[in-house]
Short mmCIF file of C-alpha atoms in Angstrom, two decimals:
data_model
loop_
_atom_site.label_atom_id
_atom_site.label_comp_id
_atom_site.label_asym_id
_atom_site.label_seq_id
_atom_site.Cartn_x
_atom_site.Cartn_y
_atom_site.Cartn_z
CA MET Q 1 -11.43 22.52 -5.34
CA ILE Q 2 -9.87 21.31 -2.73
CA ASP Q 3 -7.92 23.39 -0.30
CA LYS Q 4 -4.34 23.40 -0.75
CA LYS Q 5 -4.03 22.61 2.89
CA HIS Q 6 -5.50 19.49 2.55
CA LEU Q 7 -3.17 18.60 -0.36
CA GLN Q 8 -0.33 19.10 1.91
CA HIS Q 9 -1.52 17.01 4.37
CA PHE Q 10 -1.77 14.08 2.07
CA THR Q 11 1.66 15.00 0.73
CA ASN Q 12 3.30 14.75 4.52
CA ILE Q 13 1.30 11.09 4.63
CA VAL Q 14 2.41 9.45 1.18
CA GLY Q 15 5.31 11.71 -0.15
CA GLU Q 16 5.71 14.21 -3.15
CA GLU Q 17 5.97 11.33 -5.29
CA ASN Q 18 2.68 9.91 -4.73
CA ILE Q 19 0.27 12.78 -4.90
CA TYR Q 20 -0.87 14.37 -8.37
CA SER Q 21 -3.18 17.78 -8.73
CA ASP Q 22 -1.69 18.56 -12.49
CA LYS Q 23 -4.29 18.37 -15.29
CA ALA Q 24 -2.68 15.18 -16.87
CA HIS Q 25 -3.44 12.84 -13.68
CA LEU Q 26 -6.56 14.57 -13.34
CA LEU Q 27 -7.79 13.92 -16.72
CA ALA Q 28 -6.25 10.04 -16.75
CA TYR Q 29 -8.16 9.13 -13.51
CA SER Q 30 -11.15 11.12 -14.64
CA TYR Q 31 -12.95 8.34 -16.49
CA ASP Q 32 -13.25 4.61 -16.93
CA ALA Q 33 -14.96 2.38 -19.39
CA THR Q 34 -18.61 4.13 -19.57
CA ARG Q 35 -16.56 6.98 -21.44
CA GLU Q 36 -18.19 9.39 -19.02
CA HIS Q 37 -15.54 12.15 -17.28
CA PHE Q 38 -15.55 13.27 -13.94
CA GLU Q 39 -12.34 14.90 -12.92
CA PRO Q 40 -11.24 14.61 -9.16
CA ASP Q 41 -9.26 17.23 -7.26
CA ALA Q 42 -6.20 15.05 -6.99
CA VAL Q 43 -5.00 11.44 -7.12
CA VAL Q 44 -3.22 9.76 -4.30
CA PHE Q 45 -1.25 6.48 -4.42
CA PRO Q 46 -1.17 5.03 -0.97
CA ARG Q 47 1.85 3.13 -0.18
CA ASP Q 48 0.32 0.60 2.62
CA GLU Q 49 -2.63 0.03 4.67
CA ALA Q 50 -1.35 2.65 7.36
CA ASP Q 51 -1.51 5.46 4.61
CA VAL Q 52 -4.86 4.52 3.55
CA SER Q 53 -5.96 4.78 7.07
CA GLU Q 54 -4.29 8.21 7.51
CA ILE Q 55 -6.12 9.33 4.39
CA LEU Q 56 -9.36 8.25 5.19
CA LYS Q 57 -9.30 9.69 8.89
CA TYR Q 58 -8.37 12.71 7.98
CA CYS Q 59 -10.68 13.06 5.24
CA ASN Q 60 -13.57 11.84 7.29
CA GLU Q 61 -12.64 14.64 9.95
CA HIS Q 62 -12.74 17.31 6.78
CA GLN Q 63 -15.72 16.14 4.62
CA ILE Q 64 -13.57 15.11 1.82
CA VAL Q 65 -14.71 12.50 -0.37
CA ILE Q 66 -12.33 9.78 -1.21
CA VAL Q 67 -12.97 7.36 -4.70
CA PRO Q 68 -11.20 4.15 -4.34
CA ARG Q 69 -10.03 3.02 -7.79
CA GLY Q 70 -8.48 0.00 -8.97
CA ALA Q 71 -7.89 -0.18 -12.80
CA GLY Q 72 -10.80 1.76 -14.24
CA SER Q 73 -12.09 -0.73 -16.14
CA GLY Q 74 -15.48 -0.74 -15.02
CA PHE Q 75 -18.54 -0.28 -17.18
CA THR Q 76 -20.85 1.50 -14.65
CA GLY Q 77 -19.01 4.29 -13.57
CA GLY Q 78 -18.55 3.08 -10.01
CA ALA Q 79 -14.72 4.46 -9.99
CA LEU Q 80 -15.75 7.75 -11.11
CA PRO Q 81 -15.31 10.92 -8.96
CA SER Q 82 -18.34 12.43 -9.99
CA LYS Q 83 -18.48 14.23 -6.73
CA GLY Q 84 -14.50 15.22 -6.94
CA GLY Q 85 -12.40 14.74 -4.13
CA ILE Q 86 -9.54 12.34 -4.17
CA VAL Q 87 -8.91 9.31 -6.22
CA LEU Q 88 -7.44 6.78 -4.14
CA ALA Q 89 -5.33 4.74 -6.56
CA MET Q 90 -3.89 1.04 -5.48
CA GLU Q 91 -1.96 -0.01 -8.71
CA LYS Q 92 1.20 1.81 -8.12
CA HIS Q 93 2.10 0.38 -4.64
CA MET Q 94 -0.46 -2.14 -3.11
CA ASN Q 95 -0.17 -4.64 -6.19
CA LYS Q 96 1.64 -7.34 -4.57
CA ILE Q 97 0.91 -11.11 -3.81
CA LEU Q 98 1.58 -11.21 -0.31
CA GLU Q 99 1.42 -15.30 -0.08
CA ILE Q 100 0.39 -18.75 -1.71
CA ASP Q 101 -0.52 -20.90 1.11
CA MET Q 102 -0.01 -24.45 -1.08
CA LYS Q 103 -1.49 -26.49 2.51
CA ASN Q 104 -4.59 -24.49 2.50
CA MET Q 105 -4.92 -23.65 -0.82
CA VAL Q 106 -5.22 -19.64 -0.62
CA ALA Q 107 -3.68 -16.79 -1.88
CA ILE Q 108 -3.50 -13.47 -0.08
CA VAL Q 109 -3.18 -10.30 -2.32
CA GLN Q 110 -3.53 -6.52 -2.20
CA PRO Q 111 -6.09 -4.88 -3.89
CA GLY Q 112 -3.95 -3.56 -6.98
CA VAL Q 113 -3.09 -7.29 -7.83
CA ILE Q 114 -4.03 -7.94 -11.88
CA ASN Q 115 -6.52 -10.64 -12.06
CA MET Q 116 -4.16 -12.30 -14.58
CA ASP Q 117 -1.12 -11.95 -12.85
CA LEU Q 118 -2.68 -13.96 -9.63
CA GLN Q 119 -4.15 -16.76 -12.38
CA LYS Q 120 -0.55 -17.17 -14.06
CA LYS Q 121 1.22 -16.96 -10.30
CA VAL Q 122 -1.05 -19.81 -8.85
CA GLU Q 123 -1.05 -22.15 -11.92
CA GLU Q 124 2.79 -22.12 -11.63
CA VAL Q 125 2.26 -24.44 -8.72
CA GLY Q 126 -0.85 -26.44 -9.98
CA LEU Q 127 -3.51 -24.23 -8.44
CA PHE Q 128 -6.04 -22.36 -10.07
CA TYR Q 129 -8.11 -19.19 -9.46
CA PRO Q 130 -11.29 -19.68 -11.74
CA PRO Q 131 -13.07 -15.95 -12.02
CA ASP Q 132 -11.93 -14.53 -15.40
CA PRO Q 133 -13.56 -11.38 -16.34
CA ALA Q 134 -13.25 -10.16 -19.92
CA SER Q 135 -10.98 -7.62 -18.17
CA GLN Q 136 -8.68 -9.98 -16.52
CA ASP Q 137 -5.57 -8.79 -18.32
CA TYR Q 138 -5.89 -5.30 -16.52
CA SER Q 139 -8.48 -5.13 -13.75
CA THR Q 140 -7.43 -5.43 -10.45
CA ILE Q 141 -8.48 -8.15 -7.89
CA GLY Q 142 -9.69 -5.34 -5.60
CA GLY Q 143 -11.96 -4.07 -8.23
CA ASN Q 144 -13.11 -7.73 -8.91
CA VAL Q 145 -14.20 -8.06 -5.20
CA SER Q 146 -15.90 -4.43 -5.37
CA GLU Q 147 -17.87 -4.99 -8.47
CA ASN Q 148 -18.38 -8.92 -7.64
CA ALA Q 149 -16.92 -9.84 -11.11
CA GLY Q 150 -17.84 -12.64 -13.09
CA GLY Q 151 -16.48 -14.21 -16.42
CA MET Q 152 -16.79 -16.94 -19.09
CA ARG Q 153 -15.85 -19.66 -16.44
CA ALA Q 154 -18.98 -18.54 -14.08
CA ALA Q 155 -21.17 -21.53 -15.24
CA LYS Q 156 -19.14 -24.18 -13.86
CA TYR Q 157 -17.06 -22.27 -11.06
CA GLY Q 158 -18.71 -19.29 -9.53
CA ILE Q 159 -18.09 -15.74 -9.45
CA THR Q 160 -15.48 -13.83 -7.25
CA LYS Q 161 -17.91 -13.75 -4.14
CA ASP Q 162 -17.43 -17.66 -4.25
CA TYR Q 163 -13.86 -17.05 -3.56
CA VAL Q 164 -13.09 -14.35 -1.04
CA MET Q 165 -12.57 -15.89 2.23
CA ALA Q 166 -11.51 -12.98 4.26
CA THR Q 167 -10.76 -9.02 3.84
CA ARG Q 168 -8.77 -6.43 5.70
CA ALA Q 169 -10.23 -3.13 5.26
CA VAL Q 170 -10.16 0.27 6.38
CA LEU Q 171 -13.16 2.24 7.30
CA PRO Q 172 -13.69 5.85 6.60
CA ASN Q 173 -13.00 6.57 10.23
CA GLY Q 174 -9.30 5.30 9.78
CA ASP Q 175 -10.09 2.04 11.59
CA VAL Q 176 -8.82 -1.09 10.29
CA ILE Q 177 -10.92 -4.28 10.51
CA LYS Q 178 -10.30 -7.65 9.28
CA ALA Q 179 -13.77 -9.98 8.09
CA GLY Q 180 -13.31 -13.55 7.43
CA LYS Q 181 -10.99 -16.39 8.09
CA ARG Q 182 -8.54 -18.35 5.78
CA THR Q 183 -10.65 -21.34 7.15
CA ILE Q 184 -13.25 -23.37 5.22
CA LYS Q 185 -15.92 -22.62 7.87
CA ASP Q 186 -16.32 -19.48 9.93
CA VAL Q 187 -19.79 -18.61 11.39
CA ALA Q 188 -18.90 -16.32 14.12
CA GLY Q 189 -19.99 -12.94 13.97
CA TYR Q 190 -21.88 -11.20 10.83
CA ASN Q 191 -20.50 -11.82 7.22
CA ILE Q 192 -19.19 -8.46 7.01
CA SER Q 193 -16.75 -9.64 4.19
CA GLY Q 194 -19.65 -10.67 2.37
CA ILE Q 195 -21.24 -7.05 3.05
CA LEU Q 196 -18.05 -5.67 1.41
CA ILE Q 197 -18.32 -7.74 -2.05
CA ALA Q 198 -19.87 -5.99 -4.49
CA SER Q 199 -20.37 -2.70 -2.54
CA GLU Q 200 -18.31 -0.63 -5.16
CA GLY Q 201 -15.93 1.15 -2.63
CA THR Q 202 -18.96 2.74 -0.71
CA LEU Q 203 -18.22 1.22 2.60
CA ALA Q 204 -14.60 0.71 3.26
CA VAL Q 205 -11.57 0.79 1.12
CA LEU Q 206 -10.04 -2.99 0.75
CA THR Q 207 -6.47 -3.30 1.52
CA GLU Q 208 -6.09 -7.16 1.56
CA ILE Q 209 -8.16 -10.08 0.11
CA THR Q 210 -7.70 -13.72 0.87
CA LEU Q 211 -8.93 -15.81 -1.79
CA LYS Q 212 -9.85 -19.29 -2.18
CA LEU Q 213 -7.57 -21.61 -4.67
CA ILE Q 214 -8.48 -25.23 -6.37
CA PRO Q 215 -6.38 -27.82 -8.01
CA LYS Q 216 -6.16 -26.77 -11.63
CA PRO Q 217 -7.74 -29.36 -14.04
CA LYS Q 218 -5.52 -30.88 -16.34
CA MET Q 219 -6.95 -30.51 -19.62
CA THR Q 220 -9.87 -28.59 -21.49
CA LYS Q 221 -11.75 -29.13 -24.79
CA THR Q 222 -13.93 -26.86 -26.73
CA ALA Q 223 -17.22 -27.05 -28.51
CA MET Q 224 -19.03 -25.02 -30.75
CA GLY Q 225 -23.30 -25.56 -31.70
CA ILE Q 226 -25.00 -23.80 -34.27
CA PHE Q 227 -28.40 -23.14 -33.78
CA ALA Q 228 -31.16 -22.04 -36.31
CA THR Q 229 -32.89 -19.78 -33.96
CA VAL Q 230 -31.97 -18.13 -30.50
CA ASN Q 231 -35.01 -19.63 -28.89
CA ASP Q 232 -33.82 -23.02 -29.77
CA ALA Q 233 -30.21 -22.05 -28.01
CA MET Q 234 -31.64 -20.87 -24.83
CA GLU Q 235 -33.49 -23.78 -24.86
CA ALA Q 236 -30.25 -25.99 -25.11
CA VAL Q 237 -28.49 -23.97 -22.65
CA TYR Q 238 -30.61 -24.63 -19.32
CA LYS Q 239 -31.43 -28.30 -20.64
CA THR Q 240 -27.99 -28.53 -20.76
CA MET Q 241 -27.17 -27.43 -17.36
CA ALA Q 242 -30.32 -29.84 -16.10
CA SER Q 243 -28.62 -32.71 -17.47
CA GLY Q 244 -25.95 -33.67 -15.13
CA ILE Q 245 -23.16 -32.04 -16.94
CA THR Q 246 -21.37 -28.62 -15.91
CA PRO Q 247 -19.36 -26.95 -18.62
CA VAL Q 248 -17.06 -24.36 -17.91
CA ALA Q 249 -18.27 -22.02 -19.84
CA MET Q 250 -21.53 -21.58 -21.73
CA GLU Q 251 -21.17 -18.76 -23.89
CA PHE Q 252 -23.63 -17.32 -26.84
CA LEU Q 253 -24.09 -15.26 -29.91
CA ASP Q 254 -27.13 -13.82 -31.34
CA ASN Q 255 -27.66 -13.46 -35.08
CA LEU Q 256 -26.77 -9.85 -34.86
CA THR Q 257 -23.74 -10.21 -33.13
CA ILE Q 258 -22.59 -13.25 -35.50
CA ARG Q 259 -22.88 -10.67 -38.22
CA ALA Q 260 -21.11 -7.92 -36.60
CA VAL Q 261 -18.13 -10.31 -36.05
CA GLU Q 262 -18.31 -11.70 -39.62
CA GLU Q 263 -18.55 -8.05 -41.05
CA THR Q 264 -15.60 -6.94 -39.05
CA PHE Q 265 -13.36 -9.79 -38.82
CA HIS Q 266 -14.25 -12.11 -41.69
CA LYS Q 267 -13.82 -15.72 -40.12
CA GLY Q 268 -16.25 -17.65 -42.24
CA LEU Q 269 -18.94 -17.45 -39.29
CA PRO Q 270 -22.44 -18.83 -40.24
CA VAL Q 271 -24.35 -15.65 -40.85
CA ASP Q 272 -27.95 -17.27 -41.36
CA ALA Q 273 -27.30 -19.06 -37.81
CA GLY Q 274 -29.96 -17.76 -35.12
CA ALA Q 275 -27.68 -18.30 -32.77
CA LEU Q 276 -24.11 -20.08 -31.97
CA LEU Q 277 -23.23 -21.60 -28.34
CA VAL Q 278 -19.65 -21.94 -27.26
CA THR Q 279 -18.66 -24.34 -24.71
CA ASP Q 280 -15.89 -25.82 -22.75
CA VAL Q 281 -15.33 -28.67 -20.65
CA ASP Q 282 -12.50 -29.65 -18.34
CA GLY Q 283 -10.97 -32.66 -16.11
CA ASN Q 284 -8.22 -34.69 -15.45
CA LEU Q 285 -9.07 -37.42 -17.91
CA GLU Q 286 -9.65 -37.26 -21.86
CA ASP Q 287 -12.43 -39.96 -21.48
CA ASP Q 288 -14.44 -38.01 -19.19
CA LEU Q 289 -14.02 -35.03 -21.12
CA ASP Q 290 -15.39 -36.52 -24.35
CA PHE Q 291 -18.27 -38.14 -22.53
CA GLN Q 292 -19.59 -34.64 -21.11
CA LEU Q 293 -19.34 -33.26 -24.76
CA ALA Q 294 -21.39 -36.24 -26.08
CA GLN Q 295 -23.75 -35.45 -23.71
CA ILE Q 296 -23.88 -31.76 -24.53
CA GLU Q 297 -24.20 -32.59 -28.26
CA LYS Q 298 -26.84 -35.01 -27.65
CA VAL Q 299 -28.88 -32.01 -25.75
CA PHE Q 300 -27.63 -29.46 -28.36
CA ARG Q 301 -29.22 -31.55 -31.26
CA GLU Q 302 -32.30 -32.48 -29.39
CA ASN Q 303 -32.81 -28.70 -29.28
CA GLY Q 304 -32.43 -27.94 -32.98
CA CYS Q 305 -28.42 -27.74 -32.97
CA SER Q 306 -27.74 -28.29 -36.97
CA ASP Q 307 -24.06 -28.64 -36.48
CA PHE Q 308 -21.62 -29.19 -33.60
CA LYS Q 309 -18.14 -29.12 -33.73
CA VAL Q 310 -15.28 -30.05 -31.47
CA ALA Q 311 -11.62 -28.29 -31.68
CA LYS Q 312 -8.99 -30.37 -32.52
CA ASP Q 313 -6.38 -28.37 -30.81
CA ASP Q 314 -5.51 -25.18 -29.18
CA LYS Q 315 -5.63 -23.16 -32.49
CA GLU Q 316 -8.88 -24.62 -33.27
CA ALA Q 317 -10.21 -23.71 -30.18
CA ALA Q 318 -9.14 -20.23 -29.95
CA ASP Q 319 -10.71 -19.82 -33.38
CA ILE Q 320 -13.83 -20.89 -31.90
CA TRP Q 321 -13.70 -18.34 -28.91
CA PHE Q 322 -12.39 -15.52 -31.28
CA ALA Q 323 -16.08 -14.64 -31.93
CA ARG Q 324 -17.25 -14.56 -28.49
CA ARG Q 325 -14.11 -12.55 -27.12
CA ASN Q 326 -14.35 -10.28 -29.94
CA ALA Q 327 -18.23 -9.48 -29.71
CA SER Q 328 -18.44 -6.40 -27.86
CA PRO Q 329 -16.09 -4.24 -30.03
CA SER Q 330 -17.44 -5.66 -33.41
CA LEU Q 331 -21.09 -4.15 -32.74
CA SER Q 332 -19.77 -0.83 -33.19
CA ILE Q 333 -21.21 -1.34 -36.97
CA TYR Q 334 -24.67 -0.87 -35.55
CA GLY Q 335 -24.31 2.45 -34.25
CA SER Q 336 -21.39 4.99 -32.24
CA LYS Q 337 -23.28 4.76 -28.80
CA LYS Q 338 -23.71 1.44 -27.18
CA LEU Q 339 -25.93 1.40 -23.81
CA ASN Q 340 -24.47 -2.26 -22.64
CA GLU Q 341 -26.39 -3.50 -19.89
CA ASP Q 342 -25.47 -7.13 -18.20
CA VAL Q 343 -28.73 -8.35 -16.87
CA THR Q 344 -29.03 -11.97 -15.53
CA VAL Q 345 -32.34 -14.22 -14.85
CA PRO Q 346 -32.85 -17.59 -14.13
CA ARG Q 347 -31.44 -19.94 -16.86
CA SER Q 348 -34.92 -21.59 -17.56
CA ALA Q 349 -36.44 -17.82 -18.27
CA LEU Q 350 -33.87 -17.31 -21.07
CA PRO Q 351 -36.02 -18.03 -24.13
CA GLU Q 352 -38.78 -15.54 -22.83
CA LEU Q 353 -36.15 -12.90 -21.69
CA LEU Q 354 -34.45 -12.74 -25.42
CA GLU Q 355 -38.20 -12.85 -27.09
CA LYS Q 356 -38.99 -9.64 -25.02
CA PHE Q 357 -35.56 -7.98 -25.71
CA TYR Q 358 -36.53 -8.37 -29.62
CA ALA Q 359 -39.94 -6.93 -29.25
CA ILE Q 360 -38.43 -4.07 -27.49
CA ALA Q 361 -36.12 -3.56 -30.47
CA ASP Q 362 -38.91 -3.78 -32.93
CA LYS Q 363 -40.92 -1.27 -30.73
CA TYR Q 364 -38.08 1.42 -30.67
CA ASN Q 365 -36.73 0.59 -34.35
CA VAL Q 366 -33.30 -0.24 -32.88
CA LYS Q 367 -30.72 -3.08 -33.13
CA ILE Q 368 -30.39 -5.14 -29.71
CA PRO Q 369 -27.68 -7.59 -30.46
CA CYS Q 370 -27.32 -9.98 -27.31
CA PHE Q 371 -24.57 -12.25 -26.20
CA GLY Q 372 -22.90 -13.50 -23.20
CA HIS Q 373 -22.63 -15.97 -20.58
CA THR Q 374 -25.88 -17.91 -20.71
CA GLY Q 375 -24.63 -20.91 -18.61
CA ASP Q 376 -25.55 -18.42 -15.84
CA GLY Q 377 -28.34 -16.61 -17.00
CA ASN Q 378 -25.95 -13.45 -17.90
CA VAL Q 379 -26.93 -11.77 -20.94
CA HIS Q 380 -25.04 -8.81 -22.21
CA THR Q 381 -27.75 -6.64 -23.87
CA ASN Q 382 -26.59 -3.86 -26.40
CA VAL Q 383 -28.70 -0.77 -27.56
CA MET Q 384 -26.99 0.51 -30.57
CA VAL Q 385 -27.90 4.06 -31.79
CA ASP Q 386 -26.23 6.77 -33.46
CA GLY Q 387 -24.58 8.80 -30.48
CA SER Q 388 -24.80 12.22 -32.32
CA ASP Q 389 -28.56 11.94 -32.68
CA PRO Q 390 -30.11 12.95 -29.02
CA GLU Q 391 -33.39 11.83 -30.23
CA GLN Q 392 -32.22 8.27 -30.98
CA VAL Q 393 -30.02 8.80 -27.61
CA LYS Q 394 -33.44 9.12 -25.72
CA ILE Q 395 -35.02 6.65 -27.49
CA ALA Q 396 -32.16 3.82 -26.40
CA TYR Q 397 -32.63 4.86 -22.79
CA LYS Q 398 -36.45 4.27 -23.19
CA ALA Q 399 -35.43 0.80 -24.53
CA ILE Q 400 -33.11 0.20 -21.52
CA GLU Q 401 -35.64 0.83 -19.28
CA GLU Q 402 -38.02 -1.63 -20.65
CA VAL Q 403 -35.00 -4.27 -20.83
CA PHE Q 404 -34.77 -3.85 -17.14
CA GLN Q 405 -38.15 -4.03 -16.54
CA ALA Q 406 -38.71 -7.49 -18.34
CA THR Q 407 -35.43 -8.76 -16.92
CA ILE Q 408 -37.36 -7.91 -13.29
CA ASP Q 409 -40.50 -9.44 -14.53
CA LEU Q 410 -38.84 -12.49 -14.89
CA GLY Q 411 -37.54 -12.91 -11.49
CA GLY Q 412 -34.16 -11.56 -12.68
CA THR Q 413 -31.44 -8.60 -11.57
CA LEU Q 414 -30.05 -5.31 -12.86
CA SER Q 415 -26.68 -6.79 -12.96
CA GLY Q 416 -24.91 -9.90 -13.08
CA GLU Q 417 -21.35 -8.67 -12.99
CA HIS Q 418 -20.79 -5.15 -14.11
CA GLY Q 419 -22.14 -3.70 -10.72
CA ILE Q 420 -24.62 -0.47 -10.54
CA GLY Q 421 -22.20 2.55 -10.06
CA LEU Q 422 -23.58 5.76 -11.56
CA ALA Q 423 -25.01 4.31 -14.73
CA LYS Q 424 -27.70 1.92 -13.06
CA ALA Q 425 -28.27 4.01 -9.93
CA PRO Q 426 -31.17 5.51 -11.16
CA TYR Q 427 -33.03 2.07 -11.79
CA MET Q 428 -32.37 0.68 -8.54
CA LYS Q 429 -36.04 1.71 -7.42
CA MET Q 430 -37.34 -0.28 -10.08
CA ALA Q 431 -35.75 -3.60 -8.46
CA PHE Q 432 -36.16 -2.95 -4.92
CA THR Q 433 -38.80 -1.90 -2.38
CA ASP Q 434 -38.74 1.38 -0.48
CA ALA Q 435 -38.02 -0.98 2.70
CA GLU Q 436 -35.02 -2.63 0.81
CA MET Q 437 -33.52 0.80 -0.26
CA ALA Q 438 -34.07 1.86 3.15
CA LEU Q 439 -32.03 -1.00 4.56
CA PHE Q 440 -29.46 -0.45 1.70
CA LYS Q 441 -29.02 3.42 2.82
CA SER Q 442 -28.87 2.35 6.53
CA ILE Q 443 -25.94 0.19 6.01
CA LYS Q 444 -24.22 2.45 4.14
CA LYS Q 445 -25.03 5.30 6.90
CA ALA Q 446 -23.46 2.72 9.63
CA PHE Q 447 -20.30 2.12 7.92
CA ASP Q 448 -20.24 5.75 6.30
CA PRO Q 449 -21.98 8.45 8.57
CA ASN Q 450 -20.58 11.16 6.56
CA ASN Q 451 -20.76 9.81 2.98
CA ILE Q 452 -17.39 10.29 2.16
CA LEU Q 453 -16.72 7.22 0.51
CA ASN Q 454 -17.94 6.95 -3.45
CA PRO Q 455 -20.95 8.83 -3.16
CA ALA Q 456 -23.60 8.93 -5.61
CA LYS Q 457 -23.13 5.48 -6.47
CA MET Q 458 -25.89 2.46 -6.35
CA GLY Q 459 -28.72 4.78 -5.79
CA LEU Q 460 -28.04 5.53 -2.19
CA ASP Q 461 -27.99 8.96 -2.01
#
């Protein structure tokens, strides 16, 4: 438990209405999407950057742990206070869109801004912020930057790091830094902003983020291809991306996922299909969209697509996307516990990756339904077991370790968008050499010598 004198000091900084240590608040801020629970000692809502600076300076002097938090929607425990301490919650006050610069096409926001709120605001003036994580309706930009979030539009538009131009942040000692500029080019000094992206709140606390915007395309069209085998679908993915056409999204569902969605929602999906691919194209001319779809259909059919459906209107497009958007919750039919990993490989390795995953499923006699953002090689792999059976849970973790090893063997990475946090920390040594891990730890030490910022995350302790 934290000493009451420390709580009083934080109260003096932010006011009584912005600090809580009652059971209700501690419980509310003890979890994220992992379903793991760790109660903090207190929850503090800073009003501005000056509050953040004062809080961090005091915590650094008194060795008090600080865990920055956005919406708590992460899948790897990155915002969990696993060592207790103070949760620094940004959503109450530091949630403003500070500027939309039309001339330079940038937005300046505070970390607590909701992703979808920013998207809507910039689209009102004809601009576009593409990163669209599945949690876009409630996840915050600060959290998106801290985890380097992706989304379905990543195949064409990239991920969060591709839009961060500059950041303001507070170091553990209370110093405020500005990293990057709103200029298109900037090669002066080290890329500190780049280091802060995906650092999961372990190096500094973000207080302001400058984001690149682009003109919004005038129209979008959606299509779906049905394949007899998942291998055919994976071949079609990388061959499409190499054909000169870059779809906005290229999402897939395997047979187990198709069956789960159909059993749960009864949408008339082809339950005998090996896989579905859902794709979007966009642009400013309808003829261009039709050309892109014709090229995609050509590649799909050359690689085993038996049926190719183009949505005639927004309703049909929504119907096509329904299965993909509801894939994750439908998988509960296969078990009460889901080990959900977001591994990523080079696109050409997708066919072999899925083959390896299904072999692992057979080896351990578990279900491993897969879906995800195959346009950028990102597969959501779900090991499903009965969570009430300790032996099944033990088997599931063995299967996940082999999933990671198969991914690494194919030149892939442990995480494409969810981050490492607590959940994947034990596997970091599988993916990185001792020298690389030592370098990560030295960077952490340089920023945070007293290890007060989000300790125990990313395998750095």
